PDB file of C-alpha atoms and ligand atoms in Angstrom:
ATOM      1  CA  MET T   1       6.291  30.573 134.051  1.00  0.00           C
ATOM      2  CA  ILE T   2       4.078  27.789 133.841  1.00  0.00           C
ATOM      3  CA  ASP T   3       0.939  27.440 136.361  1.00  0.00           C
ATOM      4  CA  ARG T   4       2.426  25.019 139.219  1.00  0.00           C
ATOM      5  CA  ILE T   5      -0.818  24.200 140.752  1.00  0.00           C
ATOM      6  CA  LEU T   6      -2.713  23.178 137.076  1.00  0.00           C
ATOM      7  CA  LEU T   7       0.675  21.630 136.588  1.00  0.00           C
ATOM      8  CA  GLN T   8      -0.069  19.278 139.778  1.00  0.00           C
ATOM      9  CA  LYS T   9      -3.998  18.481 139.906  1.00  0.00           C
ATOM     10  CA  GLU T  10      -3.672  17.322 136.172  1.00  0.00           C
ATOM     11  CA  ALA T  11      -0.701  14.864 136.867  1.00  0.00           C
ATOM     12  CA  ALA T  12      -1.615  14.198 140.213  1.00  0.00           C
ATOM     13  CA  ALA T  13      -5.351  13.132 137.703  1.00  0.00           C
ATOM     14  CA  LEU T  14      -2.927  10.551 135.271  1.00  0.00           C
ATOM     15  CA  GLY T  15      -1.767   9.596 139.064  1.00  0.00           C
ATOM     16  CA  VAL T  16       1.817  11.418 138.677  1.00  0.00           C
ATOM     17  CA  PRO T  17       2.296  12.528 142.070  1.00  0.00           C
ATOM     18  CA  LEU T  18       4.457  15.494 141.337  1.00  0.00           C
ATOM     19  CA  ASP T  19       6.752  17.223 144.499  1.00  0.00           C
ATOM     20  CA  GLU T  20       7.508  21.404 145.242  1.00  0.00           C
ATOM     21  CA  THR T  21      11.258  19.562 143.753  1.00  0.00           C
ATOM     22  CA  ALA T  22       9.686  18.239 140.927  1.00  0.00           C
ATOM     23  CA  LEU T  23       7.304  21.461 139.405  1.00  0.00           C
ATOM     24  CA  GLU T  24      10.633  23.883 140.567  1.00  0.00           C
ATOM     25  CA  GLN T  25      12.057  21.863 138.255  1.00  0.00           C
ATOM     26  CA  PHE T  26       9.625  21.434 135.370  1.00  0.00           C
ATOM     27  CA  ASP T  27       9.024  25.263 135.117  1.00  0.00           C
ATOM     28  CA  ARG T  28      13.131  26.492 135.297  1.00  0.00           C
ATOM     29  CA  TYR T  29      12.730  23.975 132.632  1.00  0.00           C
ATOM     30  CA  SER T  30       9.754  25.534 130.844  1.00  0.00           C
ATOM     31  CA  ALA T  31      10.845  29.482 131.708  1.00  0.00           C
ATOM     32  CA  GLU T  32      14.378  28.116 129.459  1.00  0.00           C
ATOM     33  CA  LEU T  33      12.805  26.010 126.518  1.00  0.00           C
ATOM     34  CA  LEU T  34      10.682  29.642 125.559  1.00  0.00           C
ATOM     35  CA  ARG T  35      13.991  31.174 126.403  1.00  0.00           C
ATOM     36  CA  VAL T  36      16.096  30.087 124.319  1.00  0.00           C
ATOM     37  CA  ASN T  37      13.526  29.231 122.266  1.00  0.00           C
ATOM     38  CA  GLU T  38      13.576  32.696 120.989  1.00  0.00           C
ATOM     39  CA  TYR T  39      16.974  32.319 118.681  1.00  0.00           C
ATOM     40  CA  LEU T  40      17.368  28.689 118.408  1.00  0.00           C
ATOM     41  CA  ASN T  41      14.527  25.984 117.126  1.00  0.00           C
ATOM     42  CA  LEU T  42      13.360  23.760 119.518  1.00  0.00           C
ATOM     43  CA  THR T  43       9.814  23.560 119.612  1.00  0.00           C
ATOM     44  CA  ALA T  44       6.724  25.244 118.496  1.00  0.00           C
ATOM     45  CA  ILE T  45       5.238  26.064 120.882  1.00  0.00           C
ATOM     46  CA  THR T  46       5.599  29.213 122.482  1.00  0.00           C
ATOM     47  CA  GLU T  47       2.759  29.633 125.426  1.00  0.00           C
ATOM     48  CA  PRO T  48       3.721  28.109 129.357  1.00  0.00           C
ATOM     49  CA  THR T  49       0.484  27.231 128.720  1.00  0.00           C
ATOM     50  CA  GLU T  50       0.430  24.760 126.042  1.00  0.00           C
ATOM     51  CA  VAL T  51       3.494  23.595 127.229  1.00  0.00           C
ATOM     52  CA  LEU T  52       1.968  22.828 129.949  1.00  0.00           C
ATOM     53  CA  TYR T  53      -0.680  20.557 128.591  1.00  0.00           C
ATOM     54  CA  LYS T  54       1.593  19.465 124.692  1.00  0.00           C
ATOM     55  CA  HIS T  55       4.472  19.335 126.354  1.00  0.00           C
ATOM     56  CA  TRP T  56       4.991  18.219 130.673  1.00  0.00           C
ATOM     57  CA  ILE T  57       0.911  16.084 130.215  1.00  0.00           C
ATOM     58  CA  ASP T  58       1.144  14.654 127.218  1.00  0.00           C
ATOM     59  CA  SER T  59       4.375  13.197 127.865  1.00  0.00           C
ATOM     60  CA  LEU T  60       3.421  12.358 131.819  1.00  0.00           C
ATOM     61  CA  THR T  61       0.351  10.516 130.148  1.00  0.00           C
ATOM     62  CA  ILE T  62       3.310   7.530 129.830  1.00  0.00           C
ATOM     63  CA  LEU T  63       2.959   6.679 134.004  1.00  0.00           C
ATOM     64  CA  ARG T  64      -0.646   6.451 134.234  1.00  0.00           C
ATOM     65  CA  TYR T  65      -0.048   2.773 132.852  1.00  0.00           C
ATOM     66  CA  ILE T  66       3.742   1.960 133.546  1.00  0.00           C
ATOM     67  CA  GLU T  67       5.224   2.034 136.673  1.00  0.00           C
ATOM     68  CA  PRO T  68       9.337   1.415 135.845  1.00  0.00           C
ATOM     69  CA  LYS T  69      11.038  -0.118 138.250  1.00  0.00           C
ATOM     70  CA  ALA T  70      13.763   1.926 140.457  1.00  0.00           C
ATOM     71  CA  GLY T  71      16.382   2.768 138.726  1.00  0.00           C
ATOM     72  CA  ALA T  72      15.325   1.298 135.431  1.00  0.00           C
ATOM     73  CA  ARG T  73      17.702   1.735 132.244  1.00  0.00           C
ATOM     74  CA  PHE T  74      15.342   4.518 130.023  1.00  0.00           C
ATOM     75  CA  ILE T  75      16.392   6.075 126.417  1.00  0.00           C
ATOM     76  CA  ASP T  76      13.739   8.078 124.888  1.00  0.00           C
ATOM     77  CA  VAL T  77      14.345   8.117 121.483  1.00  0.00           C
ATOM     78  CA  GLY T  78      15.116  11.630 118.854  1.00  0.00           C
ATOM     79  CA  THR T  79      14.294  13.566 122.094  1.00  0.00           C
ATOM     80  CA  GLY T  80      14.954  16.609 120.575  1.00  0.00           C
ATOM     81  CA  ALA T  81      13.982  18.921 122.845  1.00  0.00           C
ATOM     82  CA  GLY T  82      13.640  16.355 125.928  1.00  0.00           C
ATOM     83  CA  PHE T  83      10.197  15.186 125.028  1.00  0.00           C
ATOM     84  CA  PRO T  84       8.842  12.773 126.880  1.00  0.00           C
ATOM     85  CA  GLY T  85      12.718  12.149 128.158  1.00  0.00           C
ATOM     86  CA  VAL T  86      12.446  14.738 130.368  1.00  0.00           C
ATOM     87  CA  ALA T  87       8.940  15.155 131.848  1.00  0.00           C
ATOM     88  CA  LEU T  88       9.919  11.643 133.188  1.00  0.00           C
ATOM     89  CA  LEU T  89      12.987  11.976 134.671  1.00  0.00           C
ATOM     90  CA  ILE T  90      12.195  15.106 136.893  1.00  0.00           C
ATOM     91  CA  ALA T  91       8.513  12.586 137.229  1.00  0.00           C
ATOM     92  CA  ARG T  92      10.824   9.781 138.320  1.00  0.00           C
ATOM     93  CA  PRO T  93      14.063  11.497 139.184  1.00  0.00           C
ATOM     94  CA  ASP T  94      15.552   7.403 140.531  1.00  0.00           C
ATOM     95  CA  LEU T  95      15.153   6.524 136.306  1.00  0.00           C
ATOM     96  CA  HIS T  96      18.184   5.947 134.451  1.00  0.00           C
ATOM     97  CA  VAL T  97      17.625   7.937 132.015  1.00  0.00           C
ATOM     98  CA  THR T  98      19.904   8.482 128.064  1.00  0.00           C
ATOM     99  CA  LEU T  99      18.212  11.352 125.728  1.00  0.00           C
ATOM    100  CA  LEU T 100      19.430  10.597 121.733  1.00  0.00           C
ATOM    101  CA  ASP T 101      18.856  12.757 118.923  1.00  0.00           C
ATOM    102  CA  SER T 102      20.900  13.200 116.214  1.00  0.00           C
ATOM    103  CA  THR T 103      21.135  17.215 116.269  1.00  0.00           C
ATOM    104  CA  ARG T 104      23.601  17.894 118.438  1.00  0.00           C
ATOM    105  CA  LYS T 105      22.208  21.816 120.146  1.00  0.00           C
ATOM    106  CA  LYS T 106      19.020  20.402 121.147  1.00  0.00           C
ATOM    107  CA  LEU T 107      20.697  17.344 123.660  1.00  0.00           C
ATOM    108  CA  THR T 108      23.506  20.789 123.717  1.00  0.00           C
ATOM    109  CA  PHE T 109      20.204  22.493 125.082  1.00  0.00           C
ATOM    110  CA  ILE T 110      19.011  19.907 127.042  1.00  0.00           C
ATOM    111  CA  ALA T 111      22.132  18.747 128.792  1.00  0.00           C
ATOM    112  CA  GLN T 112      22.998  22.876 130.157  1.00  0.00           C
ATOM    113  CA  THR T 113      19.167  22.907 131.384  1.00  0.00           C
ATOM    114  CA  LEU T 114      19.741  20.055 133.349  1.00  0.00           C
ATOM    115  CA  GLU T 115      22.166  21.188 134.805  1.00  0.00           C
ATOM    116  CA  THR T 116      21.575  24.072 136.359  1.00  0.00           C
ATOM    117  CA  ILE T 117      17.634  22.235 137.264  1.00  0.00           C
ATOM    118  CA  GLY T 118      20.218  19.132 139.745  1.00  0.00           C
ATOM    119  CA  LEU T 119      19.081  17.205 137.217  1.00  0.00           C
ATOM    120  CA  SER T 120      21.925  14.363 135.288  1.00  0.00           C
ATOM    121  CA  ALA T 121      21.284  12.726 132.455  1.00  0.00           C
ATOM    122  CA  GLN T 122      23.493  11.285 129.295  1.00  0.00           C
ATOM    123  CA  THR T 123      22.108  13.317 126.512  1.00  0.00           C
ATOM    124  CA  LEU T 124      23.594  11.002 123.087  1.00  0.00           C
ATOM    125  CA  HIS T 125      24.786  12.837 120.190  1.00  0.00           C
ATOM    126  CA  MET T 126      23.806   9.122 117.058  1.00  0.00           C
ATOM    127  CA  ARG T 127      21.496   8.371 115.158  1.00  0.00           C
ATOM    128  CA  ALA T 128      19.175   5.415 116.285  1.00  0.00           C
ATOM    129  CA  GLU T 129      19.986   3.014 114.313  1.00  0.00           C
ATOM    130  CA  GLU T 130      23.856   3.719 114.958  1.00  0.00           C
ATOM    131  CA  ALA T 131      23.762   3.281 118.781  1.00  0.00           C
ATOM    132  CA  GLY T 132      20.855   0.722 118.071  1.00  0.00           C
ATOM    133  CA  GLN T 133      23.721  -1.548 116.833  1.00  0.00           C
ATOM    134  CA  THR T 134      27.028   0.041 119.110  1.00  0.00           C
ATOM    135  CA  ALA T 135      27.027  -3.402 122.109  1.00  0.00           C
ATOM    136  CA  ALA T 136      26.872  -0.710 124.549  1.00  0.00           C
ATOM    137  CA  TYR T 137      23.127   0.297 123.545  1.00  0.00           C
ATOM    138  CA  ARG T 138      21.773  -2.730 121.506  1.00  0.00           C
ATOM    139  CA  GLU T 139      19.822  -4.451 124.572  1.00  0.00           C
ATOM    140  CA  GLN T 140      20.899  -2.811 127.444  1.00  0.00           C
ATOM    141  CA  PHE T 141      17.131  -0.905 128.403  1.00  0.00           C
ATOM    142  CA  ASP T 142      13.932  -1.660 130.631  1.00  0.00           C
ATOM    143  CA  PHE T 143      12.671   1.198 128.647  1.00  0.00           C
ATOM    144  CA  VAL T 144      11.903   3.320 125.358  1.00  0.00           C
ATOM    145  CA  THR T 145       9.399   6.150 124.039  1.00  0.00           C
ATOM    146  CA  ALA T 146       9.873   7.491 121.406  1.00  0.00           C
ATOM    147  CA  ARG T 147       6.821  10.416 120.416  1.00  0.00           C
ATOM    148  CA  ALA T 148       7.284  12.691 116.825  1.00  0.00           C
ATOM    149  CA  VAL T 149      10.221  10.683 115.310  1.00  0.00           C
ATOM    150  CA  ALA T 150       8.803   8.108 112.679  1.00  0.00           C
ATOM    151  CA  ASN T 151       6.184   5.873 111.398  1.00  0.00           C
ATOM    152  CA  LEU T 152       5.813   2.766 113.919  1.00  0.00           C
ATOM    153  CA  ARG T 153       6.826   0.319 110.909  1.00  0.00           C
ATOM    154  CA  GLU T 154      10.841   2.984 110.825  1.00  0.00           C
ATOM    155  CA  LEU T 155       9.969   3.368 114.889  1.00  0.00           C
ATOM    156  CA  CYS T 156      10.293  -1.010 115.644  1.00  0.00           C
ATOM    157  CA  GLU T 157      13.819  -1.491 113.380  1.00  0.00           C
ATOM    158  CA  TYR T 158      15.359   2.374 115.597  1.00  0.00           C
ATOM    159  CA  CYS T 159      13.936   1.489 119.298  1.00  0.00           C
ATOM    160  CA  LEU T 160      13.362  -2.527 119.705  1.00  0.00           C
ATOM    161  CA  PRO T 161      16.856  -2.957 119.600  1.00  0.00           C
ATOM    162  CA  PHE T 162      17.218  -1.120 121.962  1.00  0.00           C
ATOM    163  CA  LEU T 163      15.835  -3.311 124.799  1.00  0.00           C
ATOM    164  CA  LYS T 164      16.381  -6.551 126.167  1.00  0.00           C
ATOM    165  CA  VAL T 165      13.968  -9.186 125.919  1.00  0.00           C
ATOM    166  CA  GLY T 166      11.040  -8.482 128.151  1.00  0.00           C
ATOM    167  CA  GLY T 167      10.963  -4.150 127.927  1.00  0.00           C
ATOM    168  CA  THR T 168       8.997  -2.123 126.620  1.00  0.00           C
ATOM    169  CA  PHE T 169       8.722  -0.073 123.970  1.00  0.00           C
ATOM    170  CA  VAL T 170       5.920   2.922 124.858  1.00  0.00           C
ATOM    171  CA  ALA T 171       5.640   4.631 121.108  1.00  0.00           C
ATOM    172  CA  MET T 172       3.351   7.804 121.376  1.00  0.00           C
ATOM    173  CA  LYS T 173       0.618   8.436 118.688  1.00  0.00           C
ATOM    174  CA  SER T 174      -0.658  11.725 117.760  1.00  0.00           C
ATOM    175  CA  ALA T 175      -4.234  10.450 116.461  1.00  0.00           C
ATOM    176  CA  ARG T 176      -5.568   6.805 116.538  1.00  0.00           C
ATOM    177  CA  SER T 177      -2.852   4.596 114.080  1.00  0.00           C
ATOM    178  CA  GLU T 178      -4.783   1.169 112.703  1.00  0.00           C
ATOM    179  CA  GLU T 179      -3.516   2.137 109.968  1.00  0.00           C
ATOM    180  CA  GLU T 180       0.250   2.024 111.054  1.00  0.00           C
ATOM    181  CA  ILE T 181      -0.231  -1.433 113.485  1.00  0.00           C
ATOM    182  CA  ALA T 182      -1.195  -3.006 110.764  1.00  0.00           C
ATOM    183  CA  GLU T 183       1.276  -2.013 108.487  1.00  0.00           C
ATOM    184  CA  ALA T 184       3.422  -3.311 111.471  1.00  0.00           C
ATOM    185  CA  GLN T 185       2.361  -5.919 111.942  1.00  0.00           C
ATOM    186  CA  ASN T 186       5.801  -7.863 110.307  1.00  0.00           C
ATOM    187  CA  ALA T 187       8.454  -5.780 111.746  1.00  0.00           C
ATOM    188  CA  ILE T 188       7.320  -6.110 115.391  1.00  0.00           C
ATOM    189  CA  HIS T 189       7.343  -9.770 114.847  1.00  0.00           C
ATOM    190  CA  LEU T 190      10.610 -10.127 113.006  1.00  0.00           C
ATOM    191  CA  LEU T 191      12.610  -7.037 115.049  1.00  0.00           C
ATOM    192  CA  GLY T 192      11.255  -9.571 118.707  1.00  0.00           C
ATOM    193  CA  GLY T 193       8.342  -7.722 119.431  1.00  0.00           C
ATOM    194  CA  ARG T 194       4.863  -7.739 120.250  1.00  0.00           C
ATOM    195  CA  ILE T 195       1.709  -5.331 121.060  1.00  0.00           C
ATOM    196  CA  GLU T 196       0.825  -5.606 124.355  1.00  0.00           C
ATOM    197  CA  ALA T 197      -1.441  -2.852 124.448  1.00  0.00           C
ATOM    198  CA  VAL T 198      -2.632   0.194 122.575  1.00  0.00           C
ATOM    199  CA  GLN T 199      -4.774   2.864 124.618  1.00  0.00           C
ATOM    200  CA  THR T 200      -6.071   6.616 123.077  1.00  0.00           C
ATOM    201  CA  PHE T 201      -7.503   9.216 124.930  1.00  0.00           C
ATOM    202  CA  ILE T 202      -8.346  12.489 125.469  1.00  0.00           C
ATOM    203  CA  VAL T 203      -4.663  14.971 126.434  1.00  0.00           C
ATOM    204  CA  PRO T 204      -6.515  18.296 127.779  1.00  0.00           C
ATOM    205  CA  ASN T 205      -6.518  21.201 125.523  1.00  0.00           C
ATOM    206  CA  ALA T 206      -4.041  19.225 123.495  1.00  0.00           C
ATOM    207  CA  GLY T 207      -6.519  15.835 122.095  1.00  0.00           C
ATOM    208  CA  GLU T 208      -6.660  12.971 121.135  1.00  0.00           C
ATOM    209  CA  ARG T 209      -3.392  10.196 121.959  1.00  0.00           C
ATOM    210  CA  THR T 210      -2.191   6.930 121.371  1.00  0.00           C
ATOM    211  CA  LEU T 211       0.367   5.081 123.422  1.00  0.00           C
ATOM    212  CA  ILE T 212       1.410   1.721 121.642  1.00  0.00           C
ATOM    213  CA  PHE T 213       3.148  -0.665 124.425  1.00  0.00           C
ATOM    214  CA  LEU T 214       5.390  -3.154 123.445  1.00  0.00           C
ATOM    215  CA  LYS T 215       7.066  -5.574 124.358  1.00  0.00           C
ATOM    216  CA  LYS T 216      10.192  -7.517 124.211  1.00  0.00           C
ATOM    217  CA  ILE T 217      10.235 -11.468 123.811  1.00  0.00           C
ATOM    218  CA  SER T 218      12.423 -12.151 121.851  1.00  0.00           C
ATOM    219  CA  GLN T 219      16.211 -11.047 120.984  1.00  0.00           C
ATOM    220  CA  THR T 220      16.746  -9.024 117.937  1.00  0.00           C
ATOM    221  CA  PRO T 221      18.296 -10.344 114.564  1.00  0.00           C
ATOM    222  CA  PRO T 222      21.794  -9.722 114.179  1.00  0.00           C
ATOM    223  CA  LYS T 223      21.054  -7.588 110.985  1.00  0.00           C
ATOM    224  CA  TYR T 224      18.855  -4.937 112.040  1.00  0.00           C
ATOM    225  CA  PRO T 225      18.904  -2.075 112.452  1.00  0.00           C
ATOM    226  CA  ARG T 226      19.521  -1.193 108.809  1.00  0.00           C
ATOM    227  CA  PRO T 227      21.696   1.605 107.819  1.00  0.00           C
ATOM    228  CA  SER T 228      18.766   4.629 107.214  1.00  0.00           C
ATOM    229  CA  ALA T 229      18.736   5.131 103.722  1.00  0.00           C
ATOM    230  CA  LYS T 230      17.772   0.618 103.934  1.00  0.00           C
ATOM    231  CA  ILE T 231      15.360   2.014 107.045  1.00  0.00           C
ATOM    232  CA  ALA T 232      14.166   4.758 104.760  1.00  0.00           C
ATOM    233  CA  LYS T 233      13.906   2.347 100.820  1.00  0.00           C
ATOM    234  CA  GLN T 234      12.804  -1.218 101.461  1.00  0.00           C
ATOM    235  CA  PRO T 235      10.641  -1.165 105.118  1.00  0.00           C
ATOM    236  CA  ILE T 236      10.482  -4.563 106.960  1.00  0.00           C
ATOM    237  CA  ARG T 237       6.546  -5.980 105.180  1.00  0.00           C
TER     238      ARG T 237
HETATM  239  N1  LIG B   1      10.249  13.677 120.422  1.00  0.00           N
HETATM  240  C1  LIG B   1      10.484  15.870 120.395  1.00  0.00           C
HETATM  241  C2  LIG B   1       9.022  15.529 121.105  1.00  0.00           C
HETATM  242  O1  LIG B   1       8.448  15.363 121.056  1.00  0.00           O
HETATM  243  O2  LIG B   1       9.112  17.333 120.902  1.00  0.00           O
HETATM  244  C3  LIG B   1      11.462  15.385 119.205  1.00  0.00           C
HETATM  245  C4  LIG B   1      10.860  15.232 117.245  1.00  0.00           C
HETATM  246  S1  LIG B   1      11.482  15.838 116.266  1.00  0.00           S
HETATM  247  C5  LIG B   1       9.428  15.978 115.705  1.00  0.00           C
HETATM  248  C6  LIG B   1      12.352  14.361 115.467  1.00  0.00           C
HETATM  249  C7  LIG B   1      13.308  14.834 116.060  1.00  0.00           C
HETATM  250  O3  LIG B   1      13.965  13.619 116.289  1.00  0.00           O
HETATM  251  C8  LIG B   1      14.122  14.601 116.187  1.00  0.00           C
HETATM  252  O4  LIG B   1      14.750  15.994 117.373  1.00  0.00           O
HETATM  253  C9  LIG B   1      15.460  14.520 115.058  1.00  0.00           C
HETATM  254  O5  LIG B   1      16.288  14.966 115.561  1.00  0.00           O
HETATM  255  C10 LIG B   1      14.645  13.100 115.768  1.00  0.00           C
HETATM  256  N2  LIG B   1      15.394  12.287 114.450  1.00  0.00           N
HETATM  257  C11 LIG B   1      14.297  11.895 113.919  1.00  0.00           C
HETATM  258  N3  LIG B   1      15.055  10.397 113.618  1.00  0.00           N
HETATM  259  C12 LIG B   1      16.320   9.784 114.333  1.00  0.00           C
HETATM  260  C13 LIG B   1      17.052   9.091 114.269  1.00  0.00           C
HETATM  261  N4  LIG B   1      17.305   8.520 113.606  1.00  0.00           N
HETATM  262  N5  LIG B   1      17.950   8.530 114.606  1.00  0.00           N
HETATM  263  C14 LIG B   1      17.913  10.310 116.295  1.00  0.00           C
HETATM  264  N6  LIG B   1      17.317  11.484 116.573  1.00  0.00           N
HETATM  265  C15 LIG B   1      16.181  11.203 114.792  1.00  0.00           C
END
């Protein structure tokens, strides 16, 4: 299905070593993704080489900048068909991974496919703003990721409540994000976060990408996250 040697080489260029087990898991997950995508809308990408670069390598860029401690708890918000969450789980099977999405069919695909490749993660069918108000998930995670889910201001309200103080939120963006970052400053402050770093780079065969790293420096006030209609209609200014 995918070119394993190419995947191994591109991941190594990010400082991410992939062993034979991981390569096999990436390969089998890719095959299932494209097979099931023929009747269930999981991804706009239909070519194995595009899956390699635009899903797997793009997702793995996070590990170039952060090295989660063994056993760290991590949640991928709006994971869709598992990006970046499944990529991080395959590369780091020691992590405790939760994959959250409001679309059940995508989570069913993920759970079934992870089982066939011998991995496990918690799949959570909830809206982020509901899970963020649930004790079992609020301020429970060391890392939060989100790719292509919402603009940074809304995303901070969805994602920062999940983090323990001291934890890191990685927002994955497809292009330079200066305006989005400026617009989100008040929300970040109010929700207990601080921007630690912004990295812009090129993913081969995919284009420019920006990773925004935020640290949780104080607890999120209990009223956040608000219900989704409020988040959309009255963004934090
Ligand atoms: N992260 C994946 C990726 O990059 O391929 C999926 C991106 S897709 C464009 C956005 C996903 O976020 C969808 O699967 C959608 O169901 C989910 N989503 C959007 N808002 C959400 C919310 N408030 N709570 C949970 N999931 C949400």
